[in-house]
PDB file of C-alpha atoms in Angstrom:
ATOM      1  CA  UNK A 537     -15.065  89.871 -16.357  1.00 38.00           C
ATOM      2  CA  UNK A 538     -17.217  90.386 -19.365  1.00 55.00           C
ATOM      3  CA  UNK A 539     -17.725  93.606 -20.723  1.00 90.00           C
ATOM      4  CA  UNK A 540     -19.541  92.349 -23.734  1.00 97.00           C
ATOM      5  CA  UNK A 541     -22.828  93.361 -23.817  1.00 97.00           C
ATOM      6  CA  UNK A 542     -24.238  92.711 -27.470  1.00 98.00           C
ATOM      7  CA  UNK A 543     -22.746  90.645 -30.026  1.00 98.00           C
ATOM      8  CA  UNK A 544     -23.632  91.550 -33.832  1.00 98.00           C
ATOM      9  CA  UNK A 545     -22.965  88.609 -36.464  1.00 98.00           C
ATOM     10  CA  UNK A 546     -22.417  88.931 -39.842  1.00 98.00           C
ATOM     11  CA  UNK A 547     -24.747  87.050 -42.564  1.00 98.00           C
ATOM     12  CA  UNK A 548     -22.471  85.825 -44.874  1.00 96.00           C
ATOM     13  CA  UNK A 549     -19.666  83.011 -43.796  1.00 98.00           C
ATOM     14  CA  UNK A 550     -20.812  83.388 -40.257  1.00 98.00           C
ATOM     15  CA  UNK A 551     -24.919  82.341 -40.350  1.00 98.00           C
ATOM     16  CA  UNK A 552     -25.544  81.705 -43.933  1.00 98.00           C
ATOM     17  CA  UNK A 553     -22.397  80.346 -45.915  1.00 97.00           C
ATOM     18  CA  UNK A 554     -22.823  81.021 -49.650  1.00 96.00           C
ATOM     19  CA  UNK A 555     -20.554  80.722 -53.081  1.00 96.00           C
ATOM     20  CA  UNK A 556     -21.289  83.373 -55.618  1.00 94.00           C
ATOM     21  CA  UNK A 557     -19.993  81.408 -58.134  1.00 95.00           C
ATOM     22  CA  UNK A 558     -23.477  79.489 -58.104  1.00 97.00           C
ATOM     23  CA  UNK A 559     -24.854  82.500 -58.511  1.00 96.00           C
ATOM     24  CA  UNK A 560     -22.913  83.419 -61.995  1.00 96.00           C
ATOM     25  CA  UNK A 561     -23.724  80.020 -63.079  1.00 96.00           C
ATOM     26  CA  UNK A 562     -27.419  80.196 -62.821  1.00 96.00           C
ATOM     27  CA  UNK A 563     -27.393  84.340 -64.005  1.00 96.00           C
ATOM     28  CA  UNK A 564     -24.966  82.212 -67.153  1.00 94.00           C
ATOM     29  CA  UNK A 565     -27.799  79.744 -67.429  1.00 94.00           C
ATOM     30  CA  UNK A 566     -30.628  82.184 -67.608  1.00 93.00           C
ATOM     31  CA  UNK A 567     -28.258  84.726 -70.567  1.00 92.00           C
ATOM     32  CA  UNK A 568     -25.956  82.274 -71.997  1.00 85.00           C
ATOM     33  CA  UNK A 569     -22.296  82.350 -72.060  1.00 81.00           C
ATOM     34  CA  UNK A 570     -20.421  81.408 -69.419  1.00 89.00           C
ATOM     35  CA  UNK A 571     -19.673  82.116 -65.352  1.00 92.00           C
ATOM     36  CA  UNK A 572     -16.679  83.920 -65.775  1.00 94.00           C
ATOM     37  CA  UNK A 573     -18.656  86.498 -68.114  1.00 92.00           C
ATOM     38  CA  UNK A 574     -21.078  86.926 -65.664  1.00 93.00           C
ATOM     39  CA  UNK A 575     -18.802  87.238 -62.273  1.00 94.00           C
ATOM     40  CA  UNK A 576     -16.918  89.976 -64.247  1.00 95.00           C
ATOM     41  CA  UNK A 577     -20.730  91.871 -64.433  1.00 93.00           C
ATOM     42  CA  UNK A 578     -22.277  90.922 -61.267  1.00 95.00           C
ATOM     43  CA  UNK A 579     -19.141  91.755 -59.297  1.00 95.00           C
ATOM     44  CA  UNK A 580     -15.929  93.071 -60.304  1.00 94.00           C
ATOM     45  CA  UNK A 581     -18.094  95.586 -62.149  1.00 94.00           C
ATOM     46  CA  UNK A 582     -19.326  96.566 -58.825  1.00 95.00           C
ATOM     47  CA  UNK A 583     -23.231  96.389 -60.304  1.00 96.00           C
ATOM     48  CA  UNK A 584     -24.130  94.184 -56.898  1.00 96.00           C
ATOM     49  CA  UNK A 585     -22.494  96.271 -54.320  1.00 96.00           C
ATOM     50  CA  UNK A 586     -24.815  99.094 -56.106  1.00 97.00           C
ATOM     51  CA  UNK A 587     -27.765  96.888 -55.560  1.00 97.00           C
ATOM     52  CA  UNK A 588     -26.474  95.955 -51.931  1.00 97.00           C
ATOM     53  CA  UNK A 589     -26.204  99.785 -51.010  1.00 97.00           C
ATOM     54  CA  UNK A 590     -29.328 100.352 -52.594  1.00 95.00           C
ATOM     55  CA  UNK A 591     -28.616 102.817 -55.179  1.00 96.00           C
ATOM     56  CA  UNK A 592     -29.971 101.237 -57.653  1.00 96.00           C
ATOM     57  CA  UNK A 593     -33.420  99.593 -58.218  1.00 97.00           C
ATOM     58  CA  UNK A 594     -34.057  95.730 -58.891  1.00 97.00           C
ATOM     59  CA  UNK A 595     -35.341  96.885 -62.252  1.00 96.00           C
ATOM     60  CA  UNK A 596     -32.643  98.785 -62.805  1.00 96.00           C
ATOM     61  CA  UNK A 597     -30.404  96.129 -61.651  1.00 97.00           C
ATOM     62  CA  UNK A 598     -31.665  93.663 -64.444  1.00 95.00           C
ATOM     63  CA  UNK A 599     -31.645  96.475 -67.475  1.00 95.00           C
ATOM     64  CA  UNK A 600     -27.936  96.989 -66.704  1.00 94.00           C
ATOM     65  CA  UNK A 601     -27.698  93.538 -66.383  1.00 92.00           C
ATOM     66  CA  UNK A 602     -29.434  93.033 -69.818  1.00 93.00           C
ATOM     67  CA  UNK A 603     -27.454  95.522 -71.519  1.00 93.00           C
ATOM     68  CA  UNK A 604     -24.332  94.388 -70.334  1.00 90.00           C
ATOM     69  CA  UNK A 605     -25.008  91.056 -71.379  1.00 86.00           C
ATOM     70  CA  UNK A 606     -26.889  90.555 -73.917  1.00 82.00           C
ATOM     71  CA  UNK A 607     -29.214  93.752 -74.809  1.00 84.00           C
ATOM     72  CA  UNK A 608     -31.720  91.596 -76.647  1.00 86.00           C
ATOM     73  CA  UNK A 609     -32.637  89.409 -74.072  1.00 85.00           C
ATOM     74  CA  UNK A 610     -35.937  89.171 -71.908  1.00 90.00           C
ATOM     75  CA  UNK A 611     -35.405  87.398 -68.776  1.00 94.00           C
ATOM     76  CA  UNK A 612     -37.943  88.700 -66.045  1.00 96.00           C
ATOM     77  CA  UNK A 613     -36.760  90.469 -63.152  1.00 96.00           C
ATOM     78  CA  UNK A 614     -37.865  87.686 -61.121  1.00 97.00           C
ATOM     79  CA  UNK A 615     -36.036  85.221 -62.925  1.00 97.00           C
ATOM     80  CA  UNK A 616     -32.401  87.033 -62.491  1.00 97.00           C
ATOM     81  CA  UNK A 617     -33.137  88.110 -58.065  1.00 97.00           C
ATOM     82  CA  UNK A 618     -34.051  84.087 -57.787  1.00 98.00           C
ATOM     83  CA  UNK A 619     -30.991  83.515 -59.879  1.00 97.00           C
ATOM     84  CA  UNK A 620     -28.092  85.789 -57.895  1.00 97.00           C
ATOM     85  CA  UNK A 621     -29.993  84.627 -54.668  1.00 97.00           C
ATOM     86  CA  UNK A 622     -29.947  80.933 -55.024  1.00 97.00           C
ATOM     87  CA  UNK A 623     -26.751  80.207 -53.360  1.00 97.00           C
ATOM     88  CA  UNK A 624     -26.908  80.008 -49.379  1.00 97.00           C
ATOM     89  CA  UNK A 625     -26.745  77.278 -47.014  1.00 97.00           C
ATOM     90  CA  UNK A 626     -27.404  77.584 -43.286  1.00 97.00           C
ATOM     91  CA  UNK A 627     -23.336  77.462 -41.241  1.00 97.00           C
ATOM     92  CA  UNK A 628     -23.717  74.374 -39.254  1.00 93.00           C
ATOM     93  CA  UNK A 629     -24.167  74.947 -35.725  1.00 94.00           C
ATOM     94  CA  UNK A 630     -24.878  78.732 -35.837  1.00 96.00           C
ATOM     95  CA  UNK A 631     -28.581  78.159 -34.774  1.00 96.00           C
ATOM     96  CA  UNK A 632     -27.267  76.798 -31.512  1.00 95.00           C
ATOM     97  CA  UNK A 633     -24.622  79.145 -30.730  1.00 97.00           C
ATOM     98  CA  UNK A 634     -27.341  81.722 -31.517  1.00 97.00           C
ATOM     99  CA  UNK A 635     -29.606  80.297 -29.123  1.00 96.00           C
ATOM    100  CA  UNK A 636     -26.567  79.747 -26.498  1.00 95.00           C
ATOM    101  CA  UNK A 637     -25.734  83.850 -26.984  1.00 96.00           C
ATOM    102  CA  UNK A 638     -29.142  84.758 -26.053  1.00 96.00           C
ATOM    103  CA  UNK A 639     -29.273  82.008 -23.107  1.00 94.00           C
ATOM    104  CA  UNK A 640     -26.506  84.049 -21.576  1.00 94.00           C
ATOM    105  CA  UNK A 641     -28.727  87.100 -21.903  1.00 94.00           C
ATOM    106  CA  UNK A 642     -26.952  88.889 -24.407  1.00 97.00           C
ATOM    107  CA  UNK A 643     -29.315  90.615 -27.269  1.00 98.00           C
ATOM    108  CA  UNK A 644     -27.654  89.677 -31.053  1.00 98.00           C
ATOM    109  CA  UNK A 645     -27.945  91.228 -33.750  1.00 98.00           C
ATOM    110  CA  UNK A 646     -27.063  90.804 -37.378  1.00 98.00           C
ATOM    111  CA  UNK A 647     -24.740  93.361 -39.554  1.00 98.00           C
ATOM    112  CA  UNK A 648     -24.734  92.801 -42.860  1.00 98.00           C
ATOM    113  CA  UNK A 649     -23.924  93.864 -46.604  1.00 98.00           C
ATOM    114  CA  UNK A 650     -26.605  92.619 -48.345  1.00 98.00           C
ATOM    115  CA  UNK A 651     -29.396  93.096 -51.336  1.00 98.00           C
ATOM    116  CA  UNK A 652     -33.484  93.408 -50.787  1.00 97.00           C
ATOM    117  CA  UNK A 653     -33.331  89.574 -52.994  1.00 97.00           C
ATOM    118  CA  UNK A 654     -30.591  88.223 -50.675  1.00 98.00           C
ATOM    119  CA  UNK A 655     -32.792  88.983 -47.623  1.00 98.00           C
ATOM    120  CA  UNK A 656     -36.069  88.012 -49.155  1.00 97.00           C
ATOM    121  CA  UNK A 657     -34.737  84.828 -50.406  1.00 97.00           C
ATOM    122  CA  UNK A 658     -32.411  83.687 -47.047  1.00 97.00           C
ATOM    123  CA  UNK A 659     -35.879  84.510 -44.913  1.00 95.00           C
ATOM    124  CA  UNK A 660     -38.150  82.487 -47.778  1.00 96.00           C
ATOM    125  CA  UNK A 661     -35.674  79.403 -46.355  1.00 95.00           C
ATOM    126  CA  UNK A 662     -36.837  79.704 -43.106  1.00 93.00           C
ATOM    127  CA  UNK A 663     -33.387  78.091 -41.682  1.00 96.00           C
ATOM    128  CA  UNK A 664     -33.295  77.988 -37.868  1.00 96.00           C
ATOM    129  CA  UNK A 665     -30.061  80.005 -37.969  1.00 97.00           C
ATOM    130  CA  UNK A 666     -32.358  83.045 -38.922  1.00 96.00           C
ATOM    131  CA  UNK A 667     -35.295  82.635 -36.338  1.00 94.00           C
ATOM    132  CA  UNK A 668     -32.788  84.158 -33.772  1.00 91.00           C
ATOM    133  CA  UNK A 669     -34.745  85.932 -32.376  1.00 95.00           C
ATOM    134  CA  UNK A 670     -32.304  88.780 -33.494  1.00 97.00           C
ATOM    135  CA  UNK A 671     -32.875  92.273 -31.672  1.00 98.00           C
ATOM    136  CA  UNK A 672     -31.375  94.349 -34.343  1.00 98.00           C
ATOM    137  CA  UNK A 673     -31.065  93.770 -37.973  1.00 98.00           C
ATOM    138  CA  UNK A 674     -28.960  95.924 -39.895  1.00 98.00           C
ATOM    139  CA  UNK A 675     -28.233  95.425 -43.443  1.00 98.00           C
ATOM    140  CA  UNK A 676     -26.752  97.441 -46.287  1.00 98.00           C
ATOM    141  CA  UNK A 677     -29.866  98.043 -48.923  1.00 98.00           C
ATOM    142  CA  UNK A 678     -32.195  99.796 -45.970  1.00 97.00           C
ATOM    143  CA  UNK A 679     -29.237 101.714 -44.573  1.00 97.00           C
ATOM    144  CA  UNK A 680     -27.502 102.910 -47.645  1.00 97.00           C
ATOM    145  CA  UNK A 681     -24.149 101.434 -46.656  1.00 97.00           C
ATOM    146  CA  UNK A 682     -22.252  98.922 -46.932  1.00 97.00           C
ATOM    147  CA  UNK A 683     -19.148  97.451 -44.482  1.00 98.00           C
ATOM    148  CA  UNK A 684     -16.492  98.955 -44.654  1.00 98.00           C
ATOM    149  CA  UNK A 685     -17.976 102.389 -44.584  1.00 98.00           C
ATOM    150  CA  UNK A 686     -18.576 103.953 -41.869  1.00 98.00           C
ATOM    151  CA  UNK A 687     -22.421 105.077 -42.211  1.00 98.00           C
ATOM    152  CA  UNK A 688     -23.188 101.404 -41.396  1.00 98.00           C
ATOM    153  CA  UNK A 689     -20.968 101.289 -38.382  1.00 98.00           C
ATOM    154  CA  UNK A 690     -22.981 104.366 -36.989  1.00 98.00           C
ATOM    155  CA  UNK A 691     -25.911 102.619 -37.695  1.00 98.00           C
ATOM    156  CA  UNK A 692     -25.776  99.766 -35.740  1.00 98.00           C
ATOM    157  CA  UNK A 693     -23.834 101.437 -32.914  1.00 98.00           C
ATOM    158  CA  UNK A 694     -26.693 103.629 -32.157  1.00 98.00           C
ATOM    159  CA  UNK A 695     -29.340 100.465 -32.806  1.00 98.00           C
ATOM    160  CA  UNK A 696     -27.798  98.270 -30.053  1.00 98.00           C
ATOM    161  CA  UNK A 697     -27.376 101.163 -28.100  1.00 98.00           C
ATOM    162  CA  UNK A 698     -31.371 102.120 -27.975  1.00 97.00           C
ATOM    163  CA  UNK A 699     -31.767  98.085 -27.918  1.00 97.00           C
ATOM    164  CA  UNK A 700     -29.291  97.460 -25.494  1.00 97.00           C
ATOM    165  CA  UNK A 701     -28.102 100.512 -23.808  1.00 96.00           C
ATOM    166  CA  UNK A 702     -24.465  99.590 -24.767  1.00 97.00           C
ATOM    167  CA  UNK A 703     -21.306 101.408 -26.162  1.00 96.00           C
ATOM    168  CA  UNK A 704     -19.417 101.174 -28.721  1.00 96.00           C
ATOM    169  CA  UNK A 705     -16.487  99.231 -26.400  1.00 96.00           C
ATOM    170  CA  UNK A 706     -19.430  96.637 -25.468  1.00 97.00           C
ATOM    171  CA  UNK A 707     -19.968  95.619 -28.780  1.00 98.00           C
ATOM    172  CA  UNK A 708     -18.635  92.121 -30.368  1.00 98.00           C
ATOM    173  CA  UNK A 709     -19.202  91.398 -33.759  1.00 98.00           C
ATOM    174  CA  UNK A 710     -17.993  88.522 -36.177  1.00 98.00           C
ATOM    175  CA  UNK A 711     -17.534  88.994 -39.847  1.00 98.00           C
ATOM    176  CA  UNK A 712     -15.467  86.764 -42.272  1.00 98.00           C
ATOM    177  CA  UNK A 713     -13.522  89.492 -43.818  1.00 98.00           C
ATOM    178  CA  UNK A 714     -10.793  91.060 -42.075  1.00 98.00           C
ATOM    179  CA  UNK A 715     -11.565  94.659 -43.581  1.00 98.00           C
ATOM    180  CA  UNK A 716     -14.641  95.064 -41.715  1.00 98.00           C
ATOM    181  CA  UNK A 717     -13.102  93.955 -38.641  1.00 98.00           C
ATOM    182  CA  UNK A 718     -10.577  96.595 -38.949  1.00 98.00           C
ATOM    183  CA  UNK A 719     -13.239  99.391 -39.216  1.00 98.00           C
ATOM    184  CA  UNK A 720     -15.588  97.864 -36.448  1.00 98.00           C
ATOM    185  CA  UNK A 721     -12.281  98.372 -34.462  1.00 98.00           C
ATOM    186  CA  UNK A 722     -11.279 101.512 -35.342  1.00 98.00           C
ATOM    187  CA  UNK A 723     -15.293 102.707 -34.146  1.00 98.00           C
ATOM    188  CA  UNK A 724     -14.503 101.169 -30.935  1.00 97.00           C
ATOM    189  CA  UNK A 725     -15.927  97.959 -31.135  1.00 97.00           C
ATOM    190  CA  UNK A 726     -14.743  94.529 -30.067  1.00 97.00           C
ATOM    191  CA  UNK A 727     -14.000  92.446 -33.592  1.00 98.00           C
ATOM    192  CA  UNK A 728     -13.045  89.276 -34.661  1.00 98.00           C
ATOM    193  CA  UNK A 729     -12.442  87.708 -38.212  1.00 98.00           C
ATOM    194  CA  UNK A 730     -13.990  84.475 -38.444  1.00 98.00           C
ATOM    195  CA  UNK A 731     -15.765  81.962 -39.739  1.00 98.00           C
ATOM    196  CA  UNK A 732     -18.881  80.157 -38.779  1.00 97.00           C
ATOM    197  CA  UNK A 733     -19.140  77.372 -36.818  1.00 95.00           C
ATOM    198  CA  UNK A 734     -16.189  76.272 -34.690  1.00 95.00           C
ATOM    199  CA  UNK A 735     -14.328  79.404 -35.064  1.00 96.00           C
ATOM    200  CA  UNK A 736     -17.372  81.627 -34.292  1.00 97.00           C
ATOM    201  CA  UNK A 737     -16.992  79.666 -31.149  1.00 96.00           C
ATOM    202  CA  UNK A 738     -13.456  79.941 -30.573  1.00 95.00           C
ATOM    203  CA  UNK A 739     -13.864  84.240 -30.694  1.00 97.00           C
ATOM    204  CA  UNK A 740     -16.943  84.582 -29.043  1.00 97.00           C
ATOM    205  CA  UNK A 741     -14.939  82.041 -25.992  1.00 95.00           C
ATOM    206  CA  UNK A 742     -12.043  85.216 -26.387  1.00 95.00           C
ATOM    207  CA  UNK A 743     -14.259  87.547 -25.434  1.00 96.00           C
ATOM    208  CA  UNK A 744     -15.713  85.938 -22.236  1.00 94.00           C
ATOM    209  CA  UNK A 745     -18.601  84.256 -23.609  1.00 95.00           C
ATOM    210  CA  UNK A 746     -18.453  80.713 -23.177  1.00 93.00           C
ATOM    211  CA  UNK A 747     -20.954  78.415 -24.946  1.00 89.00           C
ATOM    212  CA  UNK A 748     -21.759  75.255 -23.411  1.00 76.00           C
ATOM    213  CA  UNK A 749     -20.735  72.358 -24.824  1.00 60.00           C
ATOM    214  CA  UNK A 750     -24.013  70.375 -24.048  1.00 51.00           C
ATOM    215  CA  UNK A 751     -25.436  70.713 -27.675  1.00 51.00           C
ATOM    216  CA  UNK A 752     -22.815  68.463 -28.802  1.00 51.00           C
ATOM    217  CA  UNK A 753     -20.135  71.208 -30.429  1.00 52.00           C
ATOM    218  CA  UNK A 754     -16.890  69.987 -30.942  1.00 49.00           C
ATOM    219  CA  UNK A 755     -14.229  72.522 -30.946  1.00 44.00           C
ATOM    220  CA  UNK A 756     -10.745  71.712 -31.780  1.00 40.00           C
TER     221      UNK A 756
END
């Protein structure tokens, strides 16, 4: 039988798939040089998990950014969020299967490390895969958090619980990375490392909740 009674997905990979390497070429485009220069800033610096976790400001986001790159430049602030956000596409079939959760009568929800410009800019699209209606939203700027830790985890246990009125051992989520699948676990939850689309299907079907097929998925 079915225990599951509320299913969080993750953004990224799962409703909205997106290559950050887009993102270093436009942020190379706006500063000069090249993508690599600007991965090694944006990310394995860790300046946009600070921006995701929200401990540092959008301003303060583009003067490190500035200084790191090239401290006599002037791009606005505007400029730089459009160009580290312009890099999502809606997942294929995840509006359906989205639709198909809630048909069932299970509330969703989405879990997600994310920035304030990520958000903005995937809601400015106005993809169907984001209309969910989605019960609970948790991402990583608001809460302070990002996946792995386990602030966020807390989070969005006690959300779906005042949603839902669920535990932690009724909860399914979906994430592409296999990290924050291991901590969702080790809270209690039900987890699954996937992507979106077919294999979104595929777990949520190992968890007792089957989709119909009537949209026209193909699963293989």
């Amino acid at each position: 039988m079915n225990h599951i009674g509320f299913v969080y997905f993750d953004l990224g990979n799962i409703l909205m798939a997106f290559d950050r390497q887009i993102a270093c070429r436009n942020v190379a485009g706006l500063f000069g040089g090249d993508s690599e220069q600007a991965d090694a800033i944006l990310h394995t610096s860790g300046l946009q998990n600070e921006l995701e976790t929200g401990r540092i400001s959008e301003e303060g986001f583009a003067r490190v950014l500035h200084q790191r790159y090239r401290p006599t430049s002037t791009v606005p602030v505007d400029d730089i969020l459009h160009a580290i956000s312009d890099m999502f596409t809606p997942v294929p079939m995840m509006a359906e299967v989205i639709a198909s959760v809630r048909e069932l009568g299970l509330p969703v929800g989405i879990l997600s490390n994310t920035c304030r410009a990520h958000w903005d800019h995937i809601r400015s699209m106005e993809a169907d895969v984001m209309r969910g209606p989605f019960d609970v939203e948790v991402v990583s700027f608001q809460v302070g958090s990002m996946k792995p830790d386990d602030k966020i985890y807390h989070v969005a246990a006690q959300r779906a619980a005042e949603t839902a009125n669920v535990d932690a051992s009724q909860i399914l989520f979906l994430d592409d990375r296999d990290e924050n699948v291991i901590a969702a676990r080790s809270h209690g939850w039900n987890a699954e490392t996937c992507l979106g689309g077919p294999e979104a299907i595929e777990a949520l079907g190992r968890h007792g909740i089957d989709i119909p097929m009537t949209r026209g998925f193909e699963v293989s």
